[in-house]
C-alpha positions as a LaTeX table, in Angstrom:
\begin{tabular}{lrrr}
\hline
Residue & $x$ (\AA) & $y$ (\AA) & $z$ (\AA) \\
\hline
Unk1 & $-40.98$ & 5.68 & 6.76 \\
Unk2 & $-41.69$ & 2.85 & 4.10 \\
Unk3 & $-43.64$ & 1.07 & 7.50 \\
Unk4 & $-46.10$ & 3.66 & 6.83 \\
Unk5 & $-46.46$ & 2.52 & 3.21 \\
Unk6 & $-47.29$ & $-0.71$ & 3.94 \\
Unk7 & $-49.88$ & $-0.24$ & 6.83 \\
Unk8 & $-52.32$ & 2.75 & 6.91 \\
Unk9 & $-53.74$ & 4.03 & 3.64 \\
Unk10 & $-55.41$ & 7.32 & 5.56 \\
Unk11 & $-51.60$ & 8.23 & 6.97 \\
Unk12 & $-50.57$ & 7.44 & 2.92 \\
Unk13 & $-53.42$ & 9.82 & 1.82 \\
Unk14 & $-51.88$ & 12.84 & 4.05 \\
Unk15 & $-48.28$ & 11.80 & 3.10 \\
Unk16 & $-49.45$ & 11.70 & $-0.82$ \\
Unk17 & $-51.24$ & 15.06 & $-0.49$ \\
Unk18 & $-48.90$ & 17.09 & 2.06 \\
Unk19 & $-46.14$ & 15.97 & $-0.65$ \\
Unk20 & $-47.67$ & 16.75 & $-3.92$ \\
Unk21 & $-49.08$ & 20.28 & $-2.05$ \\
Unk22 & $-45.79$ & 20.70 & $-1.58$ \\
Unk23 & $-44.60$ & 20.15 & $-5.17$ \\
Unk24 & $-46.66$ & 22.09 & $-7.39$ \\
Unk25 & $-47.76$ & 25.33 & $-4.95$ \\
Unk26 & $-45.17$ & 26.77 & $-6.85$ \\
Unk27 & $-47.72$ & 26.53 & $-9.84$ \\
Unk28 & $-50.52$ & 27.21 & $-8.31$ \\
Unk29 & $-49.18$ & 30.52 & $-7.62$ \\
Unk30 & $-46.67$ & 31.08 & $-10.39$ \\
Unk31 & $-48.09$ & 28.98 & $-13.26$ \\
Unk32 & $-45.74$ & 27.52 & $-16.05$ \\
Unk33 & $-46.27$ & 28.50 & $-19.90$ \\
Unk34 & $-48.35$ & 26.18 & $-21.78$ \\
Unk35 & $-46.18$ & 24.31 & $-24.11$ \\
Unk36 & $-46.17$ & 26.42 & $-27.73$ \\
Unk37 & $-45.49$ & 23.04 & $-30.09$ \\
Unk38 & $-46.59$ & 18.89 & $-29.52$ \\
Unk39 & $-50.32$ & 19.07 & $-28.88$ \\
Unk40 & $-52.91$ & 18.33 & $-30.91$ \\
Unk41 & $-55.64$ & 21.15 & $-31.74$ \\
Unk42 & $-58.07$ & 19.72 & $-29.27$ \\
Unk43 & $-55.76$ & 20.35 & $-26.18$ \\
Unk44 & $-55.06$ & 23.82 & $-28.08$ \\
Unk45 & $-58.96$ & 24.46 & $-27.99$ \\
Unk46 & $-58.87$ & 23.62 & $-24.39$ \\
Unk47 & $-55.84$ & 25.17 & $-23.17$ \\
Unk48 & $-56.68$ & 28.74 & $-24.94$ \\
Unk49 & $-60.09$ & 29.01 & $-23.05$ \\
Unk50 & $-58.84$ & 28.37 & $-19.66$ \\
Unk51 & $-56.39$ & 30.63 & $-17.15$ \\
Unk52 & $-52.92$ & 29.33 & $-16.85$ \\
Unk53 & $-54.03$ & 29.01 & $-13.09$ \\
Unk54 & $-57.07$ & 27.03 & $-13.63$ \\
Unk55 & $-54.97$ & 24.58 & $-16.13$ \\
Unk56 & $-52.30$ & 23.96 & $-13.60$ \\
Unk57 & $-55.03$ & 22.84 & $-10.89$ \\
Unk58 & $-56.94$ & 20.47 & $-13.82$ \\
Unk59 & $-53.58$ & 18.89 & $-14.47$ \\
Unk60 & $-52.74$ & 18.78 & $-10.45$ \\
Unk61 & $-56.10$ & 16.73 & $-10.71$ \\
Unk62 & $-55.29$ & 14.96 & $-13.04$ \\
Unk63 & $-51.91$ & 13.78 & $-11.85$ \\
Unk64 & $-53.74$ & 12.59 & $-8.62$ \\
Unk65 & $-56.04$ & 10.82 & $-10.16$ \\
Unk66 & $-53.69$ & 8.92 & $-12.66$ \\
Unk67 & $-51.37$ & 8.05 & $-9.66$ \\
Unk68 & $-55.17$ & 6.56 & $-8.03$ \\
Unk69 & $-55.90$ & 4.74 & $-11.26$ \\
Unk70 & $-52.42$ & 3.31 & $-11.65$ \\
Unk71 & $-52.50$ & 1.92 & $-8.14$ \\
Unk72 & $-56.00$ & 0.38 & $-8.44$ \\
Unk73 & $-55.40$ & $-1.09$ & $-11.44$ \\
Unk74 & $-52.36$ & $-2.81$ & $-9.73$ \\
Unk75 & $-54.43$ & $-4.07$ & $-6.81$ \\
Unk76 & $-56.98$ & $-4.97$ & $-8.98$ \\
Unk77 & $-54.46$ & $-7.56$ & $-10.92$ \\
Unk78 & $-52.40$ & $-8.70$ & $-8.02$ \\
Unk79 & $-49.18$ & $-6.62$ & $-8.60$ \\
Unk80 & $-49.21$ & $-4.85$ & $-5.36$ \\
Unk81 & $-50.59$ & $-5.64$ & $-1.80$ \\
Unk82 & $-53.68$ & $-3.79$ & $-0.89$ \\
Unk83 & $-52.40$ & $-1.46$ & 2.18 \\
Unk84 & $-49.96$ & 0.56 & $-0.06$ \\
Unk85 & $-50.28$ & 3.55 & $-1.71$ \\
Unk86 & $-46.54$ & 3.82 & $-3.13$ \\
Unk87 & $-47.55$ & 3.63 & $-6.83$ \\
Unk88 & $-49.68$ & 7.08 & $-5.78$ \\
Unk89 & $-46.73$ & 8.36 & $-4.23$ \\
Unk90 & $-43.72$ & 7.32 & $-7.43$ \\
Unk91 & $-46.34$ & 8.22 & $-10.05$ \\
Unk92 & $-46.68$ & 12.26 & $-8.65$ \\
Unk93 & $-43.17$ & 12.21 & $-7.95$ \\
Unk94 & $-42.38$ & 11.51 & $-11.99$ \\
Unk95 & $-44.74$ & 13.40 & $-13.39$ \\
Unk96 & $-43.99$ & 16.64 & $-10.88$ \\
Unk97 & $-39.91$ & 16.56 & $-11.87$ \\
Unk98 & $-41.26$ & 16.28 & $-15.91$ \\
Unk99 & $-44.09$ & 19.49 & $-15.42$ \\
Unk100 & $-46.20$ & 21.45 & $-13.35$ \\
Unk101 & $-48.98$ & 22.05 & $-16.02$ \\
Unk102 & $-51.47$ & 20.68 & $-18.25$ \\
Unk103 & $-49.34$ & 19.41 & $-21.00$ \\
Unk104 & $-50.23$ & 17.67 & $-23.73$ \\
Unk105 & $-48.38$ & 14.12 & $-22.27$ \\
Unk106 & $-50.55$ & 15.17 & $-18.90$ \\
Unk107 & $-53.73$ & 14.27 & $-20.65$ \\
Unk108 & $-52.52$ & 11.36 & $-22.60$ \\
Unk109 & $-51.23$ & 9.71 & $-19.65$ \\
Unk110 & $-54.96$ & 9.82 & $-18.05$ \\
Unk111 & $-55.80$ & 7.25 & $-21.41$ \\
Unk112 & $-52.23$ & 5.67 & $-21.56$ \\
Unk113 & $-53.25$ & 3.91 & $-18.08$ \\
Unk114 & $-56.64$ & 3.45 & $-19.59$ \\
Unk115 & $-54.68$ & 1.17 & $-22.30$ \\
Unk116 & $-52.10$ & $-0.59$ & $-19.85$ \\
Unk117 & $-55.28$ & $-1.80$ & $-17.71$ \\
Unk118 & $-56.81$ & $-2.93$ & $-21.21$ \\
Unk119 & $-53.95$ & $-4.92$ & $-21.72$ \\
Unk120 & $-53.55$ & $-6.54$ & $-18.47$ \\
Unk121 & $-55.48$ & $-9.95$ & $-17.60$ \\
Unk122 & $-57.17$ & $-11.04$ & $-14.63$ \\
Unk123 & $-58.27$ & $-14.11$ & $-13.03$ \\
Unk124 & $-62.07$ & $-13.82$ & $-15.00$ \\
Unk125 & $-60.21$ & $-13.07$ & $-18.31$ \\
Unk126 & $-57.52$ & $-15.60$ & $-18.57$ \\
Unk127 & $-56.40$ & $-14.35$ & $-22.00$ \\
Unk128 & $-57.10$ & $-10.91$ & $-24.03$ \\
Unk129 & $-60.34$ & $-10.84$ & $-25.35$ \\
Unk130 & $-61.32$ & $-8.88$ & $-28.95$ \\
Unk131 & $-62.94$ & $-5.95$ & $-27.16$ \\
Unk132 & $-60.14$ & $-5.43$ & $-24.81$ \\
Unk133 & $-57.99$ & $-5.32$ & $-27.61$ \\
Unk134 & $-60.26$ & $-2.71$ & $-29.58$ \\
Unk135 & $-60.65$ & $-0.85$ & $-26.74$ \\
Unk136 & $-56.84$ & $-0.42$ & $-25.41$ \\
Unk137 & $-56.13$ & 0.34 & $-29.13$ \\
Unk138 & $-59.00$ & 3.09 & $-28.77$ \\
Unk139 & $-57.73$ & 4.70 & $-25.99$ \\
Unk140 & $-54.16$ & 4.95 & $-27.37$ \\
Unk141 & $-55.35$ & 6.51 & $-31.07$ \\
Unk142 & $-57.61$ & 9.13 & $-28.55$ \\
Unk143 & $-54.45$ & 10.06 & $-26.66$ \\
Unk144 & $-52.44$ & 10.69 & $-30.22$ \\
Unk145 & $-55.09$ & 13.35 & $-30.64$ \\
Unk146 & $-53.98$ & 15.11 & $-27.30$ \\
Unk147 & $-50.78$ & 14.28 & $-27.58$ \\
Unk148 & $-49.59$ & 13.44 & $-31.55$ \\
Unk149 & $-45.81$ & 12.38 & $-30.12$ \\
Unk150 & $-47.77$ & 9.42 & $-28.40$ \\
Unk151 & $-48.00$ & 7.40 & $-31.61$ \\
Unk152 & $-44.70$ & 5.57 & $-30.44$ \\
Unk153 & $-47.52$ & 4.13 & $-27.94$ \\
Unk154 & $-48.22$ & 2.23 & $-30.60$ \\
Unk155 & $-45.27$ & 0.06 & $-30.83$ \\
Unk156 & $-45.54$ & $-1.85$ & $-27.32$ \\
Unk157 & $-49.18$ & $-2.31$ & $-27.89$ \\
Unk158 & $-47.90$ & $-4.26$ & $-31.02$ \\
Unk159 & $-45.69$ & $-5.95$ & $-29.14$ \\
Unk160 & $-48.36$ & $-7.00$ & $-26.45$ \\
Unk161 & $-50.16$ & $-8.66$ & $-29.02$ \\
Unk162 & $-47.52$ & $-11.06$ & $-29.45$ \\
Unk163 & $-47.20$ & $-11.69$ & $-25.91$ \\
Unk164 & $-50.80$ & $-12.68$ & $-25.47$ \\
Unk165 & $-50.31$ & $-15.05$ & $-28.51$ \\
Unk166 & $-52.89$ & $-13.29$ & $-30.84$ \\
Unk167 & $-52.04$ & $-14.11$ & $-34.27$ \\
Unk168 & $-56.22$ & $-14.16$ & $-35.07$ \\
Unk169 & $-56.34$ & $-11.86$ & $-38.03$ \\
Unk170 & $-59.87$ & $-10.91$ & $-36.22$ \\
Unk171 & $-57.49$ & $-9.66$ & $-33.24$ \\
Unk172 & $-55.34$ & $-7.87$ & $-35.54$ \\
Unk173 & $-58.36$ & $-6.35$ & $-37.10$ \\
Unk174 & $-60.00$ & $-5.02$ & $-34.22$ \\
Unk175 & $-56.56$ & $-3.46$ & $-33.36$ \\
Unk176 & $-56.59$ & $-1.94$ & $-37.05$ \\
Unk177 & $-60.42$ & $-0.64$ & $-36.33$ \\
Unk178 & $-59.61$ & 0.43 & $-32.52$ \\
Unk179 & $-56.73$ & 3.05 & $-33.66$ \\
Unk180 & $-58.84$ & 3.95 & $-36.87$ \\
Unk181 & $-62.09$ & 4.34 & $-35.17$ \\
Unk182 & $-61.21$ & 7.88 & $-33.23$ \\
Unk183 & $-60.08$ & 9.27 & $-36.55$ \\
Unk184 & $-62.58$ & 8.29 & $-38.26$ \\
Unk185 & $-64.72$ & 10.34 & $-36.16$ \\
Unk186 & $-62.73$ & 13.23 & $-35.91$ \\
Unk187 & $-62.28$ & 13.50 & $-39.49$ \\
Unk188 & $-65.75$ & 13.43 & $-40.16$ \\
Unk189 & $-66.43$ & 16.32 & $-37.45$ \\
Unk190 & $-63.43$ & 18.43 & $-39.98$ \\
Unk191 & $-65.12$ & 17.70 & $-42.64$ \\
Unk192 & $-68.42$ & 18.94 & $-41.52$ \\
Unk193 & $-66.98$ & 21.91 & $-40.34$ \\
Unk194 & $-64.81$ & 22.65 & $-43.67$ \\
Unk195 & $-61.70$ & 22.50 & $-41.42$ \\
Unk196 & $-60.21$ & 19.00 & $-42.41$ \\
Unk197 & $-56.78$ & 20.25 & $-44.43$ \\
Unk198 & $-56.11$ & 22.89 & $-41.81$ \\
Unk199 & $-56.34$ & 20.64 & $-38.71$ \\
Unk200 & $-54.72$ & 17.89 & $-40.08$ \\
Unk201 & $-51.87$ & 19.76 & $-41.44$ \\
Unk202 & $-51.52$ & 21.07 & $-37.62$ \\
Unk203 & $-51.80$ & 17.23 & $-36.58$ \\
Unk204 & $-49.16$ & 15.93 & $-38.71$ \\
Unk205 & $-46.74$ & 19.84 & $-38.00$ \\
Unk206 & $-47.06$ & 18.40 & $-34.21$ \\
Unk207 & $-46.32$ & 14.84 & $-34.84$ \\
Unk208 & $-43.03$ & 15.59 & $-36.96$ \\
Unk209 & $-42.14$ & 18.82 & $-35.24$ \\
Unk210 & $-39.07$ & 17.33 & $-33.46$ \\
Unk211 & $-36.54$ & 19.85 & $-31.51$ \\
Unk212 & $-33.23$ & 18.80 & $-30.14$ \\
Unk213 & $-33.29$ & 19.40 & $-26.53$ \\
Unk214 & $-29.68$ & 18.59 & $-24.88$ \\
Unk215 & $-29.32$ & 20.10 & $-21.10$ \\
Unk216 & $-26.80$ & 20.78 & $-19.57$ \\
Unk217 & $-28.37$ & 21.05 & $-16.10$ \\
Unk218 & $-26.67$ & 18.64 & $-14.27$ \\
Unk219 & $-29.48$ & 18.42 & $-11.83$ \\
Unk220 & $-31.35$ & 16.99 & $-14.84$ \\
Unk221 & $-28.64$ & 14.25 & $-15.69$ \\
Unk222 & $-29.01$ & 13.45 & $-12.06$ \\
Unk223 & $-32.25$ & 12.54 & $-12.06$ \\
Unk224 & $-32.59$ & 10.76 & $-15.26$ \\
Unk225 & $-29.34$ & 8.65 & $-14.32$ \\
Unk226 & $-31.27$ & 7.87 & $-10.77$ \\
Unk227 & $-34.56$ & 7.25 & $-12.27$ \\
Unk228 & $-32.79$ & 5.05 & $-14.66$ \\
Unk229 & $-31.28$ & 2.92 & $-11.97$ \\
Unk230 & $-34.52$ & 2.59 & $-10.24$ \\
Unk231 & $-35.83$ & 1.34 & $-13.65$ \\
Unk232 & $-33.68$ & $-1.18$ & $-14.16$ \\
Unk233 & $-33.36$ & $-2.68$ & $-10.17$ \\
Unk234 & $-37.44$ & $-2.71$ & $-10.26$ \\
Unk235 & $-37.15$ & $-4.24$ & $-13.79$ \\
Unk236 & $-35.20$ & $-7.12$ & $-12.37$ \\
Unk237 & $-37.41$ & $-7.34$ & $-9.34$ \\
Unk238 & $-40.72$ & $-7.93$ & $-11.53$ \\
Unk239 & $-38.92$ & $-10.46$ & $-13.50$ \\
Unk240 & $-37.46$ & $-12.62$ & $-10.67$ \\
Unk241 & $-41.56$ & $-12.20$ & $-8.56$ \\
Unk242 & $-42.58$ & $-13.73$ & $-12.31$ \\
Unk243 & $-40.78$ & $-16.76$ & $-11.97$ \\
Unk244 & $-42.50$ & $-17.95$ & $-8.80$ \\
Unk245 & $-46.03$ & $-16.30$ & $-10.31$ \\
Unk246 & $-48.84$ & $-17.16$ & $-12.07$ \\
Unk247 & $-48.89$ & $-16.99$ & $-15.53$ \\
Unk248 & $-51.38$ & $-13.99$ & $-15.45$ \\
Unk249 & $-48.60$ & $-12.40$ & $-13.44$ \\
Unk250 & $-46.34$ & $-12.86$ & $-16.16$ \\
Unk251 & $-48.06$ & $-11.72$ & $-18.73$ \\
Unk252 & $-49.01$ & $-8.22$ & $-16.89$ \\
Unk253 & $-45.34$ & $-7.97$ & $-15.69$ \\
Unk254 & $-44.47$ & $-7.70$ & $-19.74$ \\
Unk255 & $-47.04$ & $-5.59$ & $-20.37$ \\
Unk256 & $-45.97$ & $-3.04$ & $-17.47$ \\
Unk257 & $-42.37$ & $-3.64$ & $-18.72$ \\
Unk258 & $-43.20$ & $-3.10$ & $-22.51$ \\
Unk259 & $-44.73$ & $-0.49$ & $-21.81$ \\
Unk260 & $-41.89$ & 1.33 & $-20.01$ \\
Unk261 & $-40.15$ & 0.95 & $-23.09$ \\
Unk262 & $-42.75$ & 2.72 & $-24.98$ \\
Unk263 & $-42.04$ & 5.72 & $-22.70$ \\
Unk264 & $-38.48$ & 5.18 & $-23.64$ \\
Unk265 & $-38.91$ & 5.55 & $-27.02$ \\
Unk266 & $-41.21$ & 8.62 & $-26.73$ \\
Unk267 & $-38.34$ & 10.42 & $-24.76$ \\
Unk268 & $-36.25$ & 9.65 & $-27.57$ \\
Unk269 & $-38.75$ & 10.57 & $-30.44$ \\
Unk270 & $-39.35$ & 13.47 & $-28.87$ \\
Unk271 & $-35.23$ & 14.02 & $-28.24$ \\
Unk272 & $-35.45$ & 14.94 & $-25.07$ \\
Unk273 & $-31.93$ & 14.28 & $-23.30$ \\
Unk274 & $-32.06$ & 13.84 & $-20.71$ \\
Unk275 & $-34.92$ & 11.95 & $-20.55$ \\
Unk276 & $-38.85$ & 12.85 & $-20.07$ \\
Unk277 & $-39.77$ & 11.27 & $-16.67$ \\
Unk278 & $-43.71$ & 12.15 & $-17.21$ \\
Unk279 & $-43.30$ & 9.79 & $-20.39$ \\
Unk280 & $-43.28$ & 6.49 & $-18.48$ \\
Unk281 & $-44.13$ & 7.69 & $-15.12$ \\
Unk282 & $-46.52$ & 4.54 & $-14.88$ \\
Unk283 & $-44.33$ & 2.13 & $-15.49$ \\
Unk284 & $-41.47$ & 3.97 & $-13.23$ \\
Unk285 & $-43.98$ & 3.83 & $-10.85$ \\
Unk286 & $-44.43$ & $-0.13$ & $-10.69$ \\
Unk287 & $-40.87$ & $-0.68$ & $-10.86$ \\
Unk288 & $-40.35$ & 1.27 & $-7.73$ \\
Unk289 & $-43.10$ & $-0.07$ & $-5.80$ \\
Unk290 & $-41.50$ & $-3.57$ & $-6.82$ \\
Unk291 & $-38.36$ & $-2.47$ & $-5.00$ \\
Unk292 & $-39.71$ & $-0.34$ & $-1.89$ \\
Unk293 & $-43.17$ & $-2.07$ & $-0.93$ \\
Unk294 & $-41.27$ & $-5.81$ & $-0.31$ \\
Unk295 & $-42.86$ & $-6.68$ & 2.67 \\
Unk296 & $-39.51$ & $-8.50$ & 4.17 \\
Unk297 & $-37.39$ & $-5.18$ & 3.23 \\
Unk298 & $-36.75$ & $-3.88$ & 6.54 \\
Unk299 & $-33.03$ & $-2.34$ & 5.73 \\
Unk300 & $-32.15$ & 1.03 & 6.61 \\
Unk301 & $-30.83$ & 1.54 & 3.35 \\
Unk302 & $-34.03$ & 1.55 & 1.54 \\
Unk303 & $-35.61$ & 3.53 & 4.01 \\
Unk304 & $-32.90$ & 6.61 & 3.66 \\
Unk305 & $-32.71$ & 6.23 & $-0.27$ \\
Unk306 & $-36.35$ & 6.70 & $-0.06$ \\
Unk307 & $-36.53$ & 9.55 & 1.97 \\
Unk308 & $-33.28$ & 11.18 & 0.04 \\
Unk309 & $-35.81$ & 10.58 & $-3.50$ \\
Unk310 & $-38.74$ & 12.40 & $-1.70$ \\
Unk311 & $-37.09$ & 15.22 & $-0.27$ \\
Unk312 & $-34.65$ & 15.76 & $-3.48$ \\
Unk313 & $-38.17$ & 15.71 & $-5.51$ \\
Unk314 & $-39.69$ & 18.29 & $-3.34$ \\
Unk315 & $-36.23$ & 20.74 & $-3.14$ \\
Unk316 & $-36.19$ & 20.61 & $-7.36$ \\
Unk317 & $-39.73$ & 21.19 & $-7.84$ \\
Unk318 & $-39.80$ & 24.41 & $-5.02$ \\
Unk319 & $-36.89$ & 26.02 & $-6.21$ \\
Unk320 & $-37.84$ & 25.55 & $-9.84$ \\
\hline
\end{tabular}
């Protein structure tokens, strides 16, 4: 089956959309609860004037259209050959086990990707340049106002500035005014409207409001100990591709692998155990294309682990 992953994009397409069909009908027909605590009072606004039904098909959208991003962005950079559509494919899958509705990490994710691309160079920009730092910092403070638990975002987009060597204290200011510069607006809006204590009180109550979630699903262990493994087997595949890369290469392999950490950490912020797979579903993503798309893999092994991932993924999210 992977043959067809590496061949014809139009067979991918059906594959992609039979699977994901397949995944959230269950939504479609039954739709999930929107989440009562760790979104920000915009995605409140929008989620209270919309139909549970309606919300589930934005974020089936949404998911689609992430998963498209993700793997044009890759393309676009050199991470991936240009006749697969796996990224698509891992990207739904993650984000399908983690929910079935527009959540607040569901709309983050759209600018989260945003960032990552932001952060990544090409072969016109051989190094970050100040407005692709202000504007990957932008994109992260917007998502904090969907999603507040997304601040931890902010760590490996530190960190990124140290692997692109920018000590410039005009780099580090333009980061400063990128993750201000969303605020800033916003909390001129409250304070035209008289509602600045009130929503920022509900801002910061969704950005501390932190509840132990332990399950005891073993289903749920499963899967985290599986995508886990995946993690760290693509992890080492990106780093040893590096080594015989270009430097640009390098430098977007750390930011796709700093970044997974960043999803890390917002699993753990938010104490979800097991862990969140929607939180770095973009990085899972590129670490299991790394392993599945080589074009010399031609083992049968790969082929039925693949399968066995696609159709567990499907069983869990019907029977959910």
């Amino acid at each position: 089956m992977l043959k067809i992953f590496r061949k014809d994009i139009s067979s991918q397409s059906i594959i992609i959309l039979i699977v994901s069909l397949t995944m959230w009908m269950g939504a479609f027909i039954h739709p999930e609860p929107i989440p009562m605590a760790g979104g920000g009072p915009i995605y409140y606004w929008i989620t209270s004037h919309l139909p549970l039904r309606v919300l589930a098909i934005i974020a089936y959208l949404l998911v689609l259209m992430q998963g498209v991003l993700l793997n044009s962005i890759l393309y676009r950079h050199k991470m991936i050959g240009q006749n697969t559509l796996l990224p698509v494919l891992f990207y739904v899958l993650a984000m399908s086990l983690s929910t079935r509705t527009l959540t607040p990490l569901v709309l983050g994710n759209t600018l989260l990707i945003l960032a990552i691309s932001q952060m990544m160079l090409t072969t016109t920009y051989l190094s970050l340049t100040i407005d692709k730092t202000f504007g990957a910092a932008a994109l992260m403070s917007i998502a904090t106002i969907f999603c507040p638990a997304m601040a931890v975002f902010f760590v490996p987009l530190i960190f990124n500035m140290f692997n692109y060597s920018l000590y410039s204290w005009r780099d580090w200011t333009m980061l400063l005014l990128g993750i201000m510069a969303p605020y800033i607006l916003l909390e001129t809006y409250y304070y035209m409207t008289d509602e600045m204590f009130y929503r920022n009180y509900l801002l910061l109550y969704n950005m501390t409001d932190i509840n132990f979630i332990l399950s005891n699903s073993v289903v749920n262990w499963l899967i985290s100990i599986v995508f886990l493994v995946i993690i760290v087997m693509g992890m080492g595949m990106v780093y040893m591709n590096s080594q015989s890369s270009t430097v640009n290469y390098q430098k977007n392999a750390t930011t796709i692998l700093v970044f997974l950490m960043g999803g890390l950490l917002y699993s753990l912020y938010a104490t979800l155990i097991p862990i969140d797979t929607a939180s770095f579903a973009a990085p899972f993503a590129c670490c299991a294309t790394a392993i599945f798309a080589e074009p010399r893999r031609k083992d049968t092994g790969a082929n039925l682990v693949f399968i066995a991932m696609l159709l567990a993924g499907i069983v869990y999210c019907v029977v959910q």
